[in-house]
Structure formats: structure tokens, C-alpha cells
PDB file of C-alpha atoms in Angstrom:
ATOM      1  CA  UNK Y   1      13.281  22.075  -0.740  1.00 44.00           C
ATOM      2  CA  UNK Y   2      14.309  22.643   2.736  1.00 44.00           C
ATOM      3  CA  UNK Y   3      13.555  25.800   4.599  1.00 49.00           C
ATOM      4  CA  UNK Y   4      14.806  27.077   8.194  1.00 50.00           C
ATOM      5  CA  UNK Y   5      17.176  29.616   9.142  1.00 50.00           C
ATOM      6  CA  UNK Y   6      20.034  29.614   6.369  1.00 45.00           C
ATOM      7  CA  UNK Y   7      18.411  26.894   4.509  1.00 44.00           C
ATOM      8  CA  UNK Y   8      16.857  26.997   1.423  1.00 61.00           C
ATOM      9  CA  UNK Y   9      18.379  25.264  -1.626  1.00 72.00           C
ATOM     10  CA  UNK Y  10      18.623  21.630  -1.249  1.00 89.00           C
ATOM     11  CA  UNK Y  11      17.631  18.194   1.417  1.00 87.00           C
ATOM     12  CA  UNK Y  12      18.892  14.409   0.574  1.00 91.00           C
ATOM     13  CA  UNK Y  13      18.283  11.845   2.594  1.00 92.00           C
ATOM     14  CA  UNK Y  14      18.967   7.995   2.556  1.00 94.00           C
ATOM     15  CA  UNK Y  15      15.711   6.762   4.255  1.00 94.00           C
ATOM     16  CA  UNK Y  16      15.486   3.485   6.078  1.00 96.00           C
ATOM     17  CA  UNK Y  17      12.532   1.253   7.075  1.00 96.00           C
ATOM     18  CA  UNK Y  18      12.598  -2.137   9.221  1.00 97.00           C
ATOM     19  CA  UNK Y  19      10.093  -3.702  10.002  1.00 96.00           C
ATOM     20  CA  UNK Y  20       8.829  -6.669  12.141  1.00 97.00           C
ATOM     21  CA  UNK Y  21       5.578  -8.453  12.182  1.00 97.00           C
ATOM     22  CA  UNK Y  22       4.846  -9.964  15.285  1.00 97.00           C
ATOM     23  CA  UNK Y  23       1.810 -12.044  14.228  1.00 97.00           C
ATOM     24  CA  UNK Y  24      -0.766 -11.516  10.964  1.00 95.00           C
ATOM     25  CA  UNK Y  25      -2.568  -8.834  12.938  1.00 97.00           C
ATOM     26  CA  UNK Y  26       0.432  -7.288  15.455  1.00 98.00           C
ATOM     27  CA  UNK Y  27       4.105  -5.372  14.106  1.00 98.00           C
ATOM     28  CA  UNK Y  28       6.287  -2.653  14.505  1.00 98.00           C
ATOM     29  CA  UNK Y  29       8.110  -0.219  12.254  1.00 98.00           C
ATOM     30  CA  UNK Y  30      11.117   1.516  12.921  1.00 98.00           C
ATOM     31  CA  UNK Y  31      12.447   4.515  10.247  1.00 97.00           C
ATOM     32  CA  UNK Y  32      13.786   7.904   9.604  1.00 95.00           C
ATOM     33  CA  UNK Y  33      17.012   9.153   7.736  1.00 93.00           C
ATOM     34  CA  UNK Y  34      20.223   7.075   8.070  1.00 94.00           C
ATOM     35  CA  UNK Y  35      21.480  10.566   6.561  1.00 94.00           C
ATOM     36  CA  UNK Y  36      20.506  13.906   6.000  1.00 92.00           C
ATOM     37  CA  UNK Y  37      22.880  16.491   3.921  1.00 91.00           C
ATOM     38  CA  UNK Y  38      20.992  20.041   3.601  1.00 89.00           C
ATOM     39  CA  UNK Y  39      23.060  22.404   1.556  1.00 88.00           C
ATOM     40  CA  UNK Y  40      21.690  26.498   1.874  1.00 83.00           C
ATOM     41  CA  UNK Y  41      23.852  29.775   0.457  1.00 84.00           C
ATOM     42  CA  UNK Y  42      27.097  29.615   2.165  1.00 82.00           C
ATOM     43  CA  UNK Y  43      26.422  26.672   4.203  1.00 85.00           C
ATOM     44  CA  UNK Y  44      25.925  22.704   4.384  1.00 87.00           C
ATOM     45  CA  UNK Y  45      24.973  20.306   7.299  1.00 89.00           C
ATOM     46  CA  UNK Y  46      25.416  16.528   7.209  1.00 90.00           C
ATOM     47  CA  UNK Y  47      24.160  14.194   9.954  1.00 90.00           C
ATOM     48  CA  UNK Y  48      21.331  11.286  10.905  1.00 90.00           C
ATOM     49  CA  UNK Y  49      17.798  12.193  10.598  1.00 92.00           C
ATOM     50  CA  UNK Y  50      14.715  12.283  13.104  1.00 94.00           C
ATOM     51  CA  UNK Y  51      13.214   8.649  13.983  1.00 96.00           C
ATOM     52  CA  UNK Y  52      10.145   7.178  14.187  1.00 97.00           C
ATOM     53  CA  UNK Y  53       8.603   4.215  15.781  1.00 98.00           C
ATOM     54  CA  UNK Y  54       5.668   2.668  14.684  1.00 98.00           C
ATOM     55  CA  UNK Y  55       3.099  -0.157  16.449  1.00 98.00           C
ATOM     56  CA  UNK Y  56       0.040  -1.548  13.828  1.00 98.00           C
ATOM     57  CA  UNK Y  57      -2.520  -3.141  14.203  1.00 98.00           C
ATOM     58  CA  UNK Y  58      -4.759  -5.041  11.781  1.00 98.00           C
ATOM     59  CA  UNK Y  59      -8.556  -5.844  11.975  1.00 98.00           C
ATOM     60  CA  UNK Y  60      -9.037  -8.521   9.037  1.00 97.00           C
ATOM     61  CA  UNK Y  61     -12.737  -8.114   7.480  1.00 97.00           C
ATOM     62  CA  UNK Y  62     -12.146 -10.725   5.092  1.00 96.00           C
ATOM     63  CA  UNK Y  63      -9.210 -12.247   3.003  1.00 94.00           C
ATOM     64  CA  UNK Y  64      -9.386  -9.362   0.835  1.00 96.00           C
ATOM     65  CA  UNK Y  65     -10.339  -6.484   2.967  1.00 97.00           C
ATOM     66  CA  UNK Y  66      -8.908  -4.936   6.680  1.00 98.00           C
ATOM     67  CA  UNK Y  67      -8.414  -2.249   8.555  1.00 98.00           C
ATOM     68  CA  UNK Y  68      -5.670  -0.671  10.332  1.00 98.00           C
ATOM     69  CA  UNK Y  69      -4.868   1.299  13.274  1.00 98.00           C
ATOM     70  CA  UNK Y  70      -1.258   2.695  13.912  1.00 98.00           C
ATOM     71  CA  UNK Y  71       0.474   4.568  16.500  1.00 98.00           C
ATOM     72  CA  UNK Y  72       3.263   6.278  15.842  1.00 97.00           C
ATOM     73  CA  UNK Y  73       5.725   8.321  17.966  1.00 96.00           C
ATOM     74  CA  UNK Y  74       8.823  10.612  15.784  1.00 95.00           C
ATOM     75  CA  UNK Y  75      11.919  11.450  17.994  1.00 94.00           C
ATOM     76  CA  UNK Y  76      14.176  14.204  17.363  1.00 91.00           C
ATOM     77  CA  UNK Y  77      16.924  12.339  16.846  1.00 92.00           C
ATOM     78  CA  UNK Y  78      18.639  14.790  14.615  1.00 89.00           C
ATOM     79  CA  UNK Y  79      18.092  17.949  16.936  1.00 73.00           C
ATOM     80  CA  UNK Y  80      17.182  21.149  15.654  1.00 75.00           C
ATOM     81  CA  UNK Y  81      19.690  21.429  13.080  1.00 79.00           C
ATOM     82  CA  UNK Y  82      18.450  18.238  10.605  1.00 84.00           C
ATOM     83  CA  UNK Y  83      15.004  17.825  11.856  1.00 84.00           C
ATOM     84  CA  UNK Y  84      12.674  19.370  13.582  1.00 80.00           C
ATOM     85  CA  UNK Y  85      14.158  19.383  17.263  1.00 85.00           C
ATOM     86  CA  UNK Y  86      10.658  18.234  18.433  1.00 87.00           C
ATOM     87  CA  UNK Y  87       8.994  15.033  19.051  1.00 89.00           C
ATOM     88  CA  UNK Y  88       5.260  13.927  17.030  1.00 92.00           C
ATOM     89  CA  UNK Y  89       2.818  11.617  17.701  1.00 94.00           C
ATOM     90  CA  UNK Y  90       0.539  10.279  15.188  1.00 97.00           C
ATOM     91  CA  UNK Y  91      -2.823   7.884  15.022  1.00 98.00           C
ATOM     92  CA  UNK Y  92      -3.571   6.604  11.439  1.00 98.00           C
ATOM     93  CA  UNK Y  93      -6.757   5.173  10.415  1.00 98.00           C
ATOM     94  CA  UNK Y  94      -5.766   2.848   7.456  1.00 98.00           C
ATOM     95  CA  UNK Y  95      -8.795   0.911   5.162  1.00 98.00           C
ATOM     96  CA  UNK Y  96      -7.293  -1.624   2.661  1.00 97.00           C
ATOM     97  CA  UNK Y  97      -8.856  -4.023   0.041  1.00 98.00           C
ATOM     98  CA  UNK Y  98      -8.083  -5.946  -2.888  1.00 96.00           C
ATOM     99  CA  UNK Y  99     -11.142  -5.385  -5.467  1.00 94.00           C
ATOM    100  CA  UNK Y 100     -11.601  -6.122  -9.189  1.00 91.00           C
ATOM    101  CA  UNK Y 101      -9.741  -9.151 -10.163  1.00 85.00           C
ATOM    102  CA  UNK Y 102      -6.321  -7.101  -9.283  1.00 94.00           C
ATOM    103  CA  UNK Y 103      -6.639  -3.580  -8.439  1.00 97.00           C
ATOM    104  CA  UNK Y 104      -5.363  -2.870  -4.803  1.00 97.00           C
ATOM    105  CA  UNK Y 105      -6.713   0.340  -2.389  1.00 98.00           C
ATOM    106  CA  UNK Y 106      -5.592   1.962   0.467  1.00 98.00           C
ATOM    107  CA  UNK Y 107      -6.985   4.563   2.578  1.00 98.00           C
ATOM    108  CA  UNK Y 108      -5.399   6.657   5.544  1.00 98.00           C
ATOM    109  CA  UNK Y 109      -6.476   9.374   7.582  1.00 98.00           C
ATOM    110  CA  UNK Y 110      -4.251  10.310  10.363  1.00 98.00           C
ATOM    111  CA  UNK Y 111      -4.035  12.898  13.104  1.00 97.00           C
ATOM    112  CA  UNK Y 112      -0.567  14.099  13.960  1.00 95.00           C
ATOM    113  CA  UNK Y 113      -0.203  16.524  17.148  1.00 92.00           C
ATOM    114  CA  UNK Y 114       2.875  17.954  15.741  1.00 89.00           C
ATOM    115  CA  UNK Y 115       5.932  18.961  18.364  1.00 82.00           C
ATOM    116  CA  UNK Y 116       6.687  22.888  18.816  1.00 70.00           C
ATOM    117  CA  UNK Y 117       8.835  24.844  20.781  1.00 63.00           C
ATOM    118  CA  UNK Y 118       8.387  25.140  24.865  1.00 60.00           C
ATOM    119  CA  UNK Y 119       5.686  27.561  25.961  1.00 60.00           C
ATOM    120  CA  UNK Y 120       3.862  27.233  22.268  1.00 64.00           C
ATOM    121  CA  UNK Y 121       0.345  25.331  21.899  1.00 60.00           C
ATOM    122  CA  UNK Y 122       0.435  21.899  20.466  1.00 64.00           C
ATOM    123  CA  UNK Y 123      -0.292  22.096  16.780  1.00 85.00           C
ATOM    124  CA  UNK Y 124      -2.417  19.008  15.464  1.00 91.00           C
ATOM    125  CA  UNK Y 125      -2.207  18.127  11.614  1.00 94.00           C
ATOM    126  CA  UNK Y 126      -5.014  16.339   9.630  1.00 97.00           C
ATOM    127  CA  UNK Y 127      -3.007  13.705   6.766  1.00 97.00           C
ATOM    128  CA  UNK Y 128      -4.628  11.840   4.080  1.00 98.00           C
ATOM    129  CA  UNK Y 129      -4.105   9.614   1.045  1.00 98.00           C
ATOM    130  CA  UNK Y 130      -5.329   6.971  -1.128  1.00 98.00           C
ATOM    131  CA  UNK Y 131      -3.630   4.939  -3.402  1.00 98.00           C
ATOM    132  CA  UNK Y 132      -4.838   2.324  -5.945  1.00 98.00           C
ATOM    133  CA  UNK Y 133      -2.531  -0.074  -7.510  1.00 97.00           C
ATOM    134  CA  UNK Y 134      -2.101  -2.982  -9.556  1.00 97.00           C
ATOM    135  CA  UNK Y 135       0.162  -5.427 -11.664  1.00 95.00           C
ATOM    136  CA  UNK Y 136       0.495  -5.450 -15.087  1.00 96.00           C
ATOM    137  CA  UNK Y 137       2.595  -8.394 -15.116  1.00 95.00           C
ATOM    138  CA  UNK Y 138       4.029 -10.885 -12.517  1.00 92.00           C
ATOM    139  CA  UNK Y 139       6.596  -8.915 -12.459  1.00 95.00           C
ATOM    140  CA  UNK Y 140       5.853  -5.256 -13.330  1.00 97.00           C
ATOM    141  CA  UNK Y 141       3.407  -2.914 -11.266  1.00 96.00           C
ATOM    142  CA  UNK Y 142       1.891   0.461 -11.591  1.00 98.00           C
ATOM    143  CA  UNK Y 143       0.569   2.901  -8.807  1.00 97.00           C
ATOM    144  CA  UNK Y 144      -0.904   6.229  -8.159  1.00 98.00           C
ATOM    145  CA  UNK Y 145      -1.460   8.144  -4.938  1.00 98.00           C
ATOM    146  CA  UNK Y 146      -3.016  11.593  -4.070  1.00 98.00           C
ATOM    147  CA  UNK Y 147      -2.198  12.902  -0.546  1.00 98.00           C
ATOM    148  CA  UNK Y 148      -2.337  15.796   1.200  1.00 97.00           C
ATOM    149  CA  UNK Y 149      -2.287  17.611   4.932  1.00 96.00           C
ATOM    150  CA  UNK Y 150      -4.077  20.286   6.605  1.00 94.00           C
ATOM    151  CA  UNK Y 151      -3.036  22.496   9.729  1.00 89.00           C
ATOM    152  CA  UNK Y 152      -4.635  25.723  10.576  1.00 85.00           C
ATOM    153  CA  UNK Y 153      -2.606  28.552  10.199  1.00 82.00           C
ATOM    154  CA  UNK Y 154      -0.565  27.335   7.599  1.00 85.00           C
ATOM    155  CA  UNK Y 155      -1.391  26.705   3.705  1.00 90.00           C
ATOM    156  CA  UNK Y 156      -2.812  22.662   3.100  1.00 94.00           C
ATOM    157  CA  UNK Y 157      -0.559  20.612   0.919  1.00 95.00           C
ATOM    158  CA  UNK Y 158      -1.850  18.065  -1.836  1.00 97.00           C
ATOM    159  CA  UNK Y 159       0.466  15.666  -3.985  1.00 97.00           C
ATOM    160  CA  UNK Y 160       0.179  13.184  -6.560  1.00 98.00           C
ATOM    161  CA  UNK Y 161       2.892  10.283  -6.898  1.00 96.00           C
ATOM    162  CA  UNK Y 162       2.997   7.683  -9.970  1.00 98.00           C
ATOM    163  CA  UNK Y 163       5.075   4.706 -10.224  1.00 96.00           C
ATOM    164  CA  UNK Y 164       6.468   1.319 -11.403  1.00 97.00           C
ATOM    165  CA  UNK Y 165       6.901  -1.343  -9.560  1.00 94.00           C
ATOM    166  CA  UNK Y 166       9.365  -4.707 -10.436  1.00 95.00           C
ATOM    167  CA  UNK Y 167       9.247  -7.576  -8.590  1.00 91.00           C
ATOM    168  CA  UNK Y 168      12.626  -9.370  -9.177  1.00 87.00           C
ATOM    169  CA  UNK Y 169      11.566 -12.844  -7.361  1.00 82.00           C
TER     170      UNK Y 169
END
């Protein structure tokens, strides 16, 4: 659901990811919304999304076990009208490991000082999730993830997400 001036029925997007691994422990990722469409009463807006770009870094513990630091930086590419008008900057804490015999974890914890309007204090948000996956076959995968955010003066968010996954190679 999208909300802002005029806006409140309906947001799809066709998101993109690329990404580029410069060694085991060094990459970037570039992303956002090739396209946004946001349809309200009485009026619709079409157009590219926000961006973001993304440099990680890994600290390997083991074979089976790292951690992960990322920087992040979202550009208002899309203006006011299909994002937020505002750039963010994020740090995410990421702790990984394969435990078990097959089951897979991830961790993040991320600080995001979010982008407001001239004059305005910076707003910072607190994000979190952890996921734990697995395969069921070579080719067929389950998942589950809770996450959530937190930012004073407005109401924290929490989410669960389940899935399949199929591995066609």
C-alpha cells in the first residue's frame, strides 16, 4: 500500500539487482525499481524508482561461518513523486553460517539515517532480520524470515516471509 499525498490504493514495481564481486571478500550491489506505477483515487503515476548502491565486505570465520559489513547509500532517483525525494545511508551488520548438516542462517542489524526534508533533523532507523533456510532437494528449497524496523516517533514494523526456492541448474 502506498501512502503520500493522493496516494493510497496501490504500488508495483519491477525491482532490479546487479551485482559484482570483486574478490571472495570485496563487491558491490547496484538496485532499485526499473519501474514504479502507483495508482491513488483519481490519479496514477508511472516512472523509475529510487537507487541504491551498495559496497560489502566479508570477514570469513571459517568455511561455514562470516561476517559482513555493508555500506549502502539510496539516491532519489525517482524524485518526490515515486520515491522518497531524499537520499539514505545505511550500515548493516550481517552474521552468516551454515549449521546442521544443511540449514543456512543469516543475521542483519542495520542503522539507516533516513533522508528528510531541508531544515528537519535527520531521522535514524534501527532494521533487523533473520532468516534460516534450507534444501529439501537439489533442486527445491524452503525459507523463512522475520524482520522488522524501529524509528522513534513512528509505529515499529515486524514481518514474516515464507518461501520456495527451485534451482533449475
Amino acid at each position: 500500500r502506498a501512502t503520500g499525498p493522493g496516494l493510497c490504493c496501490s504500488r508495483v514495481t519491477l525491482p532490479y539487482t546487479l551485482k559484482l564481486a570483486f574478490t571472495p571478500d570485496w563487491g558491490v550491489r547496484v538496485g532499485g525499481d526499473a519501474w514504479v506505477r502507483q495508482a491513488g483515487p483519481g490519479e496514477s503515476r508511472s516512472g523509475s524508482g529510487d537507487t541504491t548502491v551498495v559496497l560489502k565486505r566479508r570477514f570469513a570465520v571459517s568455511d561455514a561461518t562470516a561476517w559482513g559489513l555493508e555500506l549502502g547509500e539510496k539516491f532519489a532517483t525517482a524524485g518526490s513523486t515515486l520515491g522518497s525525494g531524499h537520499a539514505d545511508t545505511t550500515v548493516n551488520a550481517i552474521f552468516s553460517s551454515d549449521f546442521a548438516a544443511s540449514w543456512h542462517t543469516d543475521l542483519n542489524l542495520n542503522e539507516t539515517r533516513v533522508g528528510v526534508p531541508s531544515g528537519q533533523p535527520r531521522a535514524w532507523q534501527t532494521g533487523w532480520a533473520a532468516a534460516l533456510s534450507r534444501p529439501l532437494t537439489d533442486a527445491w528449497g524452503v525459507v523463512g524470515e522475520f524482520s522488522g524496523t524501529r524509528q522513534a516517533g513512528t509505529s515499529s514494523t515486524a514481518q514474516f516471509l515464507a518461501a520456495a526456492s527451485w534451482n533449475a541448474s
